[in-house]
């Protein structure tokens, strides 16, 4: 007997006989309707409708499925986690991420974790909103569309807090571009195809919308072959007194922007499942179609509605489409809601009510307006050639009611809908079986350096960066690429407000390779990298965003490493006094090629008190002194050097938080006092690569002496050159500022290790005194630019 | 006319996205500059209230069909009469990047024999292919006709950023030399891509970033009151927008793009 009965309606709807269903059948329903709910959850639904003495409609089941999905509800981060030894964590989110922010409680945090984007104060009554999203699964199936709609989605998140987007970021992870075609399983696209599509998609959306893409990174890792990683970020500006969240009963819901179609059905449930060979076939409709111009128009209208104070709340239609936007809006303002789904403008006729309600068609915003403002608000949309329609009303009775052609198609208790079962998952910490490699010190360090500069994770990404407009809006004060040779600046600075010299420093940190060794230190290193990149250009008062990309959390060891990473987030954020203001997790990144390398992206947004004090990374003048700040340890585990040699290693770089914080503080002082000419952070490839980059971005050379480098337990030249110890900088100082700089650095690990030379050569003397590197800067530059700047 | 009485219109439609910074550049020089949607102008019929018209950069109407083509058709269809009057009165029109593409599609540039009504030249896909955002060097070749470069000495090298995927200036192949001669004779060539020291780019990448014929980056009409260019002067207005200010001991207070805005305002204050 079928559990589905066609409802007696002129349109397409089914009733599902859950009351009679066995456990097995409940799971079947979950599968057949694409709900991705487990048996506990299905039984909860069964019980609810039994008590109501009726069976659910497909609209109701879909609504519940979307609302309870991992993507919308973050069951793993909000749920309980049990370890084998009995230890229990009640919500990773509350225990670690939000706890740091709560304990630090800085006054400048205006709104954290509550809305679509985190908000911090800026200047002259303005606030800065920031959000970073992942769009991995759609990008794996359709690289261009997946990436483009990822950008579109995160921009709408920022609009969803009434902020005008001023900058975008993108951090991407691909499999090796030279991946063997023969090793590629069916259904997995070649990294080169994915790389081209994703970078084109990111560029197309940001460029068309006229939002500069100012910061980002590209990583290559074997595990990203089956699980492409696409992080899209957006920063916006809003006058804080226009930050309106005051929707109430009687206010009208207006859906504006793109029309609704069958694209993007079940995007969120798709995002909460593993990728399989069938993903393409089954999930192609889950990928939406991008139309950046539509969103540009919607943006204009929403900002005008904000400025004229016509709206009482807004949110974007993203994951879950209307089902999450409508439900969450009602829930947030303590109301119920009634929506007439037949009023929603459609791309084509014939959509069933449930399809309309869960469709993730792009470029749509939900704006709530008091009835007296409705006409004016609709006129604003009309002027911008944007279709906008009143579809429903907030109600006193706390029920979610959906109607279609006059028939009630869903009628759910809000409390039931927004109180899903707490998930309980098991975690296990895996013992590391890794070992440190033993190998003799190679003779030719210069050759190693050339190879490292050309390594995909280090090599110039100029061909991609320049395909993104990073100057539109005319506010990019420090560009992603510096000088005539496109040197890699540590962070971008934008100056978003006319009449204010304040700037925003935007940087990121990510160390996937360390994640293969230890998730705790990987996460700690990512925070350190994001913060030091920000500090390096003059950023202060830094806020962080966390974005996890992990494997299936149902597998205890995956969840165990996630817990470890969260622990690091709390510890390091507390030590650095850098609160998290927003975050997002993307779990279930598994493909026929295996799980994704545990990856945490940290995005840092710092305040630059005066952009005129901003610092770039290229060498400025011959005769200037070069300092290293921070101590070097024998920490080569997960380094690019080991990778080049074919090792992973074990001694992953740690963050010594107390010293690191002192170092950052001193650097900030030195920069704001104008005592430095150039600063560059040490990351992949260590000292040798950072020094090369400073030189190859300039007309000058460098002479360095390794014997002077402050270190602990490092007895080999190659380890000093290529160790990736955290919290280190190279700093160029004018001789006249020597005393000032050294006074500021007193008590920190630092040393003058060389000078800038007129001759464009990189000369490094080793521990024995002899020259171990003597290379022309032109060669270094060529090696660095070659890998990715060919027509790949 | 006094600067503060001059009214500049920055016209936008869906997909225009460089209007704010273009308006800001004019306002910084003390004139009234307003951004208006084409829909508002169609309703209010007030194009002739403005002394100068600017089409800023962006991707108007998504740049579907061809870059600038839809905006141009909308202009002809909905605002054709007023626009014609605006031009006949010799009022200045500036097109930046997508704005240049619009002026070409509208047949306002080059206008070998006056307004053509169809594109006489092409701004084709870049070679090397793809969207590119970078700073370039430009040389002012205009002998004095273009009102947007009146303050810039002939031969002066300027630096501004480009950000486009379709900016390769092409003349019809069969009449290429003849039409180029006409552009030169009539003083319609304004900006050419060049090397840092001002020497000819000779069509070579990266000095010529998009493969433009004769390294052409910007041209004006025969009368000199309509000017289109691919680079973005509004992104090269303040010193801190320049790519190398962190490396300079002493930075000039403004960047080169400002000269274009100053030129047109000087022209307007003198003329009106």
JSON list of N, CA and C in Angstrom, two decimals, chain A residues 255-307:
[
{"chain": "A", "resi": 255, "resn": "UNK", "atom": "N", "xyz": [8.50, 39.43, -1.13]},
{"chain": "A", "resi": 255, "resn": "UNK", "atom": "CA", "xyz": [9.62, 38.73, -1.75]},
{"chain": "A", "resi": 255, "resn": "UNK", "atom": "C", "xyz": [10.00, 39.52, -3.00]},
{"chain": "A", "resi": 256, "resn": "UNK", "atom": "N", "xyz": [11.30, 39.78, -3.14]},
{"chain": "A", "resi": 256, "resn": "UNK", "atom": "CA", "xyz": [11.75, 40.66, -4.22]},
{"chain": "A", "resi": 256, "resn": "UNK", "atom": "C", "xyz": [12.94, 40.05, -4.94]},
{"chain": "A", "resi": 257, "resn": "UNK", "atom": "N", "xyz": [13.02, 40.34, -6.23]},
{"chain": "A", "resi": 257, "resn": "UNK", "atom": "CA", "xyz": [14.18, 39.89, -7.00]},
{"chain": "A", "resi": 257, "resn": "UNK", "atom": "C", "xyz": [13.80, 38.86, -8.04]},
{"chain": "A", "resi": 258, "resn": "UNK", "atom": "N", "xyz": [14.64, 37.83, -8.14]},
{"chain": "A", "resi": 258, "resn": "UNK", "atom": "CA", "xyz": [14.45, 36.83, -9.17]},
{"chain": "A", "resi": 258, "resn": "UNK", "atom": "C", "xyz": [13.14, 36.07, -8.99]},
{"chain": "A", "resi": 259, "resn": "UNK", "atom": "N", "xyz": [12.68, 35.49, -10.07]},
{"chain": "A", "resi": 259, "resn": "UNK", "atom": "CA", "xyz": [11.49, 34.64, -9.98]},
{"chain": "A", "resi": 259, "resn": "UNK", "atom": "C", "xyz": [11.89, 33.27, -9.46]},
{"chain": "A", "resi": 260, "resn": "UNK", "atom": "N", "xyz": [10.88, 32.53, -9.05]},
{"chain": "A", "resi": 260, "resn": "UNK", "atom": "CA", "xyz": [11.13, 31.23, -8.45]},
{"chain": "A", "resi": 260, "resn": "UNK", "atom": "C", "xyz": [10.93, 30.11, -9.47]},
{"chain": "A", "resi": 261, "resn": "UNK", "atom": "N", "xyz": [11.89, 29.22, -9.52]},
{"chain": "A", "resi": 261, "resn": "UNK", "atom": "CA", "xyz": [11.79, 28.10, -10.44]},
{"chain": "A", "resi": 261, "resn": "UNK", "atom": "C", "xyz": [12.25, 26.82, -9.78]},
{"chain": "A", "resi": 262, "resn": "UNK", "atom": "N", "xyz": [12.49, 25.79, -10.59]},
{"chain": "A", "resi": 262, "resn": "UNK", "atom": "CA", "xyz": [12.87, 24.51, -9.99]},
{"chain": "A", "resi": 262, "resn": "UNK", "atom": "C", "xyz": [14.37, 24.41, -9.73]},
{"chain": "A", "resi": 263, "resn": "UNK", "atom": "N", "xyz": [15.11, 25.46, -10.06]},
{"chain": "A", "resi": 263, "resn": "UNK", "atom": "CA", "xyz": [16.55, 25.40, -9.79]},
{"chain": "A", "resi": 263, "resn": "UNK", "atom": "C", "xyz": [16.78, 25.53, -8.29]},
{"chain": "A", "resi": 264, "resn": "UNK", "atom": "N", "xyz": [17.69, 24.73, -7.80]},
{"chain": "A", "resi": 264, "resn": "UNK", "atom": "CA", "xyz": [18.01, 24.85, -6.39]},
{"chain": "A", "resi": 264, "resn": "UNK", "atom": "C", "xyz": [17.01, 24.20, -5.49]},
{"chain": "A", "resi": 265, "resn": "UNK", "atom": "N", "xyz": [16.39, 23.12, -5.96]},
{"chain": "A", "resi": 265, "resn": "UNK", "atom": "CA", "xyz": [15.53, 22.36, -5.06]},
{"chain": "A", "resi": 265, "resn": "UNK", "atom": "C", "xyz": [16.41, 21.42, -4.24]},
{"chain": "A", "resi": 266, "resn": "UNK", "atom": "N", "xyz": [16.23, 21.47, -2.95]},
{"chain": "A", "resi": 266, "resn": "UNK", "atom": "CA", "xyz": [16.98, 20.60, -2.04]},
{"chain": "A", "resi": 266, "resn": "UNK", "atom": "C", "xyz": [18.45, 20.89, -1.99]},
{"chain": "A", "resi": 267, "resn": "UNK", "atom": "N", "xyz": [18.81, 22.15, -2.19]},
{"chain": "A", "resi": 267, "resn": "UNK", "atom": "CA", "xyz": [20.21, 22.53, -2.05]},
{"chain": "A", "resi": 267, "resn": "UNK", "atom": "C", "xyz": [20.75, 22.23, -0.66]},
{"chain": "A", "resi": 268, "resn": "UNK", "atom": "N", "xyz": [19.95, 22.50, 0.36]},
{"chain": "A", "resi": 268, "resn": "UNK", "atom": "CA", "xyz": [20.48, 22.32, 1.71]},
{"chain": "A", "resi": 268, "resn": "UNK", "atom": "C", "xyz": [20.59, 20.85, 2.10]},
{"chain": "A", "resi": 269, "resn": "UNK", "atom": "N", "xyz": [19.65, 20.05, 1.64]},
{"chain": "A", "resi": 269, "resn": "UNK", "atom": "CA", "xyz": [19.78, 18.63, 1.99]},
{"chain": "A", "resi": 269, "resn": "UNK", "atom": "C", "xyz": [20.92, 18.02, 1.19]},
{"chain": "A", "resi": 270, "resn": "UNK", "atom": "N", "xyz": [21.10, 18.53, -0.01]},
{"chain": "A", "resi": 270, "resn": "UNK", "atom": "CA", "xyz": [22.23, 18.09, -0.84]},
{"chain": "A", "resi": 270, "resn": "UNK", "atom": "C", "xyz": [23.54, 18.45, -0.15]},
{"chain": "A", "resi": 271, "resn": "UNK", "atom": "N", "xyz": [23.58, 19.65, 0.44]},
{"chain": "A", "resi": 271, "resn": "UNK", "atom": "CA", "xyz": [24.80, 20.10, 1.11]},
{"chain": "A", "resi": 271, "resn": "UNK", "atom": "C", "xyz": [25.07, 19.28, 2.36]},
{"chain": "A", "resi": 272, "resn": "UNK", "atom": "N", "xyz": [24.04, 18.62, 2.88]},
{"chain": "A", "resi": 272, "resn": "UNK", "atom": "CA", "xyz": [24.22, 17.85, 4.10]},
{"chain": "A", "resi": 272, "resn": "UNK", "atom": "C", "xyz": [24.36, 16.36, 3.81]},
{"chain": "A", "resi": 273, "resn": "UNK", "atom": "N", "xyz": [24.70, 16.02, 2.59]},
{"chain": "A", "resi": 273, "resn": "UNK", "atom": "CA", "xyz": [24.91, 14.62, 2.24]},
{"chain": "A", "resi": 273, "resn": "UNK", "atom": "C", "xyz": [26.27, 14.47, 1.58]},
{"chain": "A", "resi": 274, "resn": "UNK", "atom": "N", "xyz": [26.75, 13.25, 1.52]},
{"chain": "A", "resi": 274, "resn": "UNK", "atom": "CA", "xyz": [28.04, 13.02, 0.87]},
{"chain": "A", "resi": 274, "resn": "UNK", "atom": "C", "xyz": [27.88, 13.06, -0.64]},
{"chain": "A", "resi": 275, "resn": "UNK", "atom": "N", "xyz": [28.94, 13.44, -1.31]},
{"chain": "A", "resi": 275, "resn": "UNK", "atom": "CA", "xyz": [28.91, 13.42, -2.78]},
{"chain": "A", "resi": 275, "resn": "UNK", "atom": "C", "xyz": [29.12, 11.99, -3.26]},
{"chain": "A", "resi": 276, "resn": "UNK", "atom": "N", "xyz": [28.36, 11.59, -4.25]},
{"chain": "A", "resi": 276, "resn": "UNK", "atom": "CA", "xyz": [28.55, 10.26, -4.80]},
{"chain": "A", "resi": 276, "resn": "UNK", "atom": "C", "xyz": [28.61, 10.35, -6.31]},
{"chain": "A", "resi": 277, "resn": "UNK", "atom": "N", "xyz": [28.84, 9.21, -6.90]},
{"chain": "A", "resi": 277, "resn": "UNK", "atom": "CA", "xyz": [28.90, 9.12, -8.35]},
{"chain": "A", "resi": 277, "resn": "UNK", "atom": "C", "xyz": [27.62, 9.67, -8.98]},
{"chain": "A", "resi": 278, "resn": "UNK", "atom": "N", "xyz": [26.51, 9.52, -8.24]},
{"chain": "A", "resi": 278, "resn": "UNK", "atom": "CA", "xyz": [25.22, 9.92, -8.78]},
{"chain": "A", "resi": 278, "resn": "UNK", "atom": "C", "xyz": [24.90, 11.39, -8.53]},
{"chain": "A", "resi": 279, "resn": "UNK", "atom": "N", "xyz": [25.78, 12.08, -7.80]},
{"chain": "A", "resi": 279, "resn": "UNK", "atom": "CA", "xyz": [25.46, 13.45, -7.41]},
{"chain": "A", "resi": 279, "resn": "UNK", "atom": "C", "xyz": [25.04, 14.31, -8.60]},
{"chain": "A", "resi": 280, "resn": "UNK", "atom": "N", "xyz": [25.76, 14.14, -9.68]},
{"chain": "A", "resi": 280, "resn": "UNK", "atom": "CA", "xyz": [25.49, 14.96, -10.86]},
{"chain": "A", "resi": 280, "resn": "UNK", "atom": "C", "xyz": [24.05, 14.79, -11.33]},
{"chain": "A", "resi": 281, "resn": "UNK", "atom": "N", "xyz": [23.68, 13.50, -11.46]},
{"chain": "A", "resi": 281, "resn": "UNK", "atom": "CA", "xyz": [22.37, 13.15, -11.97]},
{"chain": "A", "resi": 281, "resn": "UNK", "atom": "C", "xyz": [21.27, 13.60, -11.00]},
{"chain": "A", "resi": 282, "resn": "UNK", "atom": "N", "xyz": [21.48, 13.24, -9.72]},
{"chain": "A", "resi": 282, "resn": "UNK", "atom": "CA", "xyz": [20.45, 13.46, -8.72]},
{"chain": "A", "resi": 282, "resn": "UNK", "atom": "C", "xyz": [20.40, 14.93, -8.31]},
{"chain": "A", "resi": 283, "resn": "UNK", "atom": "N", "xyz": [21.56, 15.55, -8.25]},
{"chain": "A", "resi": 283, "resn": "UNK", "atom": "CA", "xyz": [21.61, 16.84, -7.59]},
{"chain": "A", "resi": 283, "resn": "UNK", "atom": "C", "xyz": [21.80, 18.03, -8.53]},
{"chain": "A", "resi": 284, "resn": "UNK", "atom": "N", "xyz": [21.86, 17.79, -9.83]},
{"chain": "A", "resi": 284, "resn": "UNK", "atom": "CA", "xyz": [22.04, 18.90, -10.73]},
{"chain": "A", "resi": 284, "resn": "UNK", "atom": "C", "xyz": [20.98, 20.00, -10.51]},
{"chain": "A", "resi": 285, "resn": "UNK", "atom": "N", "xyz": [19.72, 19.60, -10.25]},
{"chain": "A", "resi": 285, "resn": "UNK", "atom": "CA", "xyz": [18.74, 20.67, -9.99]},
{"chain": "A", "resi": 285, "resn": "UNK", "atom": "C", "xyz": [19.01, 21.43, -8.70]},
{"chain": "A", "resi": 286, "resn": "UNK", "atom": "N", "xyz": [19.87, 20.87, -7.82]},
{"chain": "A", "resi": 286, "resn": "UNK", "atom": "CA", "xyz": [20.15, 21.56, -6.56]},
{"chain": "A", "resi": 286, "resn": "UNK", "atom": "C", "xyz": [21.07, 22.76, -6.78]},
{"chain": "A", "resi": 287, "resn": "UNK", "atom": "N", "xyz": [21.72, 22.83, -7.93]},
{"chain": "A", "resi": 287, "resn": "UNK", "atom": "CA", "xyz": [22.60, 23.97, -8.20]},
{"chain": "A", "resi": 287, "resn": "UNK", "atom": "C", "xyz": [21.78, 25.05, -8.88]},
{"chain": "A", "resi": 288, "resn": "UNK", "atom": "N", "xyz": [21.90, 26.25, -8.35]},
{"chain": "A", "resi": 288, "resn": "UNK", "atom": "CA", "xyz": [21.10, 27.35, -8.86]},
{"chain": "A", "resi": 288, "resn": "UNK", "atom": "C", "xyz": [21.76, 28.04, -10.04]},
{"chain": "A", "resi": 289, "resn": "UNK", "atom": "N", "xyz": [21.01, 28.92, -10.65]},
{"chain": "A", "resi": 289, "resn": "UNK", "atom": "CA", "xyz": [21.51, 29.66, -11.80]},
{"chain": "A", "resi": 289, "resn": "UNK", "atom": "C", "xyz": [21.75, 31.10, -11.36]},
{"chain": "A", "resi": 290, "resn": "UNK", "atom": "N", "xyz": [22.91, 31.64, -11.72]},
{"chain": "A", "resi": 290, "resn": "UNK", "atom": "CA", "xyz": [23.29, 32.96, -11.22]},
{"chain": "A", "resi": 290, "resn": "UNK", "atom": "C", "xyz": [22.90, 34.07, -12.19]},
{"chain": "A", "resi": 291, "resn": "UNK", "atom": "N", "xyz": [22.41, 35.18, -11.64]},
{"chain": "A", "resi": 291, "resn": "UNK", "atom": "CA", "xyz": [22.14, 36.37, -12.44]},
{"chain": "A", "resi": 291, "resn": "UNK", "atom": "C", "xyz": [22.56, 37.60, -11.63]},
{"chain": "A", "resi": 292, "resn": "UNK", "atom": "N", "xyz": [23.86, 37.92, -11.68]},
{"chain": "A", "resi": 292, "resn": "UNK", "atom": "CA", "xyz": [24.37, 38.98, -10.81]},
{"chain": "A", "resi": 292, "resn": "UNK", "atom": "C", "xyz": [23.71, 40.34, -11.04]},
{"chain": "A", "resi": 293, "resn": "UNK", "atom": "N", "xyz": [23.26, 40.60, -12.26]},
{"chain": "A", "resi": 293, "resn": "UNK", "atom": "CA", "xyz": [22.66, 41.90, -12.52]},
{"chain": "A", "resi": 293, "resn": "UNK", "atom": "C", "xyz": [21.35, 42.05, -11.74]},
{"chain": "A", "resi": 294, "resn": "UNK", "atom": "N", "xyz": [20.61, 40.96, -11.66]},
{"chain": "A", "resi": 294, "resn": "UNK", "atom": "CA", "xyz": [19.38, 40.99, -10.86]},
{"chain": "A", "resi": 294, "resn": "UNK", "atom": "C", "xyz": [19.71, 41.36, -9.42]},
{"chain": "A", "resi": 295, "resn": "UNK", "atom": "N", "xyz": [20.77, 40.74, -8.91]},
{"chain": "A", "resi": 295, "resn": "UNK", "atom": "CA", "xyz": [21.13, 41.00, -7.51]},
{"chain": "A", "resi": 295, "resn": "UNK", "atom": "C", "xyz": [21.62, 42.44, -7.34]},
{"chain": "A", "resi": 296, "resn": "UNK", "atom": "N", "xyz": [22.29, 42.96, -8.36]},
{"chain": "A", "resi": 296, "resn": "UNK", "atom": "CA", "xyz": [22.76, 44.35, -8.29]},
{"chain": "A", "resi": 296, "resn": "UNK", "atom": "C", "xyz": [21.56, 45.28, -8.13]},
{"chain": "A", "resi": 297, "resn": "UNK", "atom": "N", "xyz": [20.51, 45.00, -8.86]},
{"chain": "A", "resi": 297, "resn": "UNK", "atom": "CA", "xyz": [19.30, 45.83, -8.79]},
{"chain": "A", "resi": 297, "resn": "UNK", "atom": "C", "xyz": [18.61, 45.67, -7.43]},
{"chain": "A", "resi": 298, "resn": "UNK", "atom": "N", "xyz": [18.53, 44.42, -6.98]},
{"chain": "A", "resi": 298, "resn": "UNK", "atom": "CA", "xyz": [17.91, 44.15, -5.68]},
{"chain": "A", "resi": 298, "resn": "UNK", "atom": "C", "xyz": [18.67, 44.90, -4.59]},
{"chain": "A", "resi": 299, "resn": "UNK", "atom": "N", "xyz": [19.99, 44.87, -4.70]},
{"chain": "A", "resi": 299, "resn": "UNK", "atom": "CA", "xyz": [20.84, 45.55, -3.72]},
{"chain": "A", "resi": 299, "resn": "UNK", "atom": "C", "xyz": [20.50, 47.03, -3.63]},
{"chain": "A", "resi": 300, "resn": "UNK", "atom": "N", "xyz": [20.40, 47.66, -4.80]},
{"chain": "A", "resi": 300, "resn": "UNK", "atom": "CA", "xyz": [20.07, 49.10, -4.82]},
{"chain": "A", "resi": 300, "resn": "UNK", "atom": "C", "xyz": [18.76, 49.37, -4.09]},
{"chain": "A", "resi": 301, "resn": "UNK", "atom": "N", "xyz": [17.78, 48.53, -4.40]},
{"chain": "A", "resi": 301, "resn": "UNK", "atom": "CA", "xyz": [16.45, 48.76, -3.83]},
{"chain": "A", "resi": 301, "resn": "UNK", "atom": "C", "xyz": [16.47, 48.54, -2.32]},
{"chain": "A", "resi": 302, "resn": "UNK", "atom": "N", "xyz": [17.12, 47.47, -1.87]},
{"chain": "A", "resi": 302, "resn": "UNK", "atom": "CA", "xyz": [17.15, 47.18, -0.44]},
{"chain": "A", "resi": 302, "resn": "UNK", "atom": "C", "xyz": [17.85, 48.31, 0.31]},
{"chain": "A", "resi": 303, "resn": "UNK", "atom": "N", "xyz": [18.92, 48.82, -0.26]},
{"chain": "A", "resi": 303, "resn": "UNK", "atom": "CA", "xyz": [19.65, 49.91, 0.40]},
{"chain": "A", "resi": 303, "resn": "UNK", "atom": "C", "xyz": [18.79, 51.17, 0.45]},
{"chain": "A", "resi": 304, "resn": "UNK", "atom": "N", "xyz": [18.03, 51.43, -0.61]},
{"chain": "A", "resi": 304, "resn": "UNK", "atom": "CA", "xyz": [17.16, 52.61, -0.58]},
{"chain": "A", "resi": 304, "resn": "UNK", "atom": "C", "xyz": [16.05, 52.44, 0.47]},
{"chain": "A", "resi": 305, "resn": "UNK", "atom": "N", "xyz": [15.51, 51.23, 0.54]},
{"chain": "A", "resi": 305, "resn": "UNK", "atom": "CA", "xyz": [14.48, 50.96, 1.55]},
{"chain": "A", "resi": 305, "resn": "UNK", "atom": "C", "xyz": [15.05, 51.14, 2.95]},
{"chain": "A", "resi": 306, "resn": "UNK", "atom": "N", "xyz": [16.28, 50.71, 3.12]},
{"chain": "A", "resi": 306, "resn": "UNK", "atom": "CA", "xyz": [16.97, 50.92, 4.40]},
{"chain": "A", "resi": 306, "resn": "UNK", "atom": "C", "xyz": [17.09, 52.42, 4.71]},
{"chain": "A", "resi": 307, "resn": "UNK", "atom": "N", "xyz": [17.62, 53.16, 3.74]},
{"chain": "A", "resi": 307, "resn": "UNK", "atom": "CA", "xyz": [17.89, 54.58, 3.99]},
{"chain": "A", "resi": 307, "resn": "UNK", "atom": "C", "xyz": [16.60, 55.35, 4.26]}
]
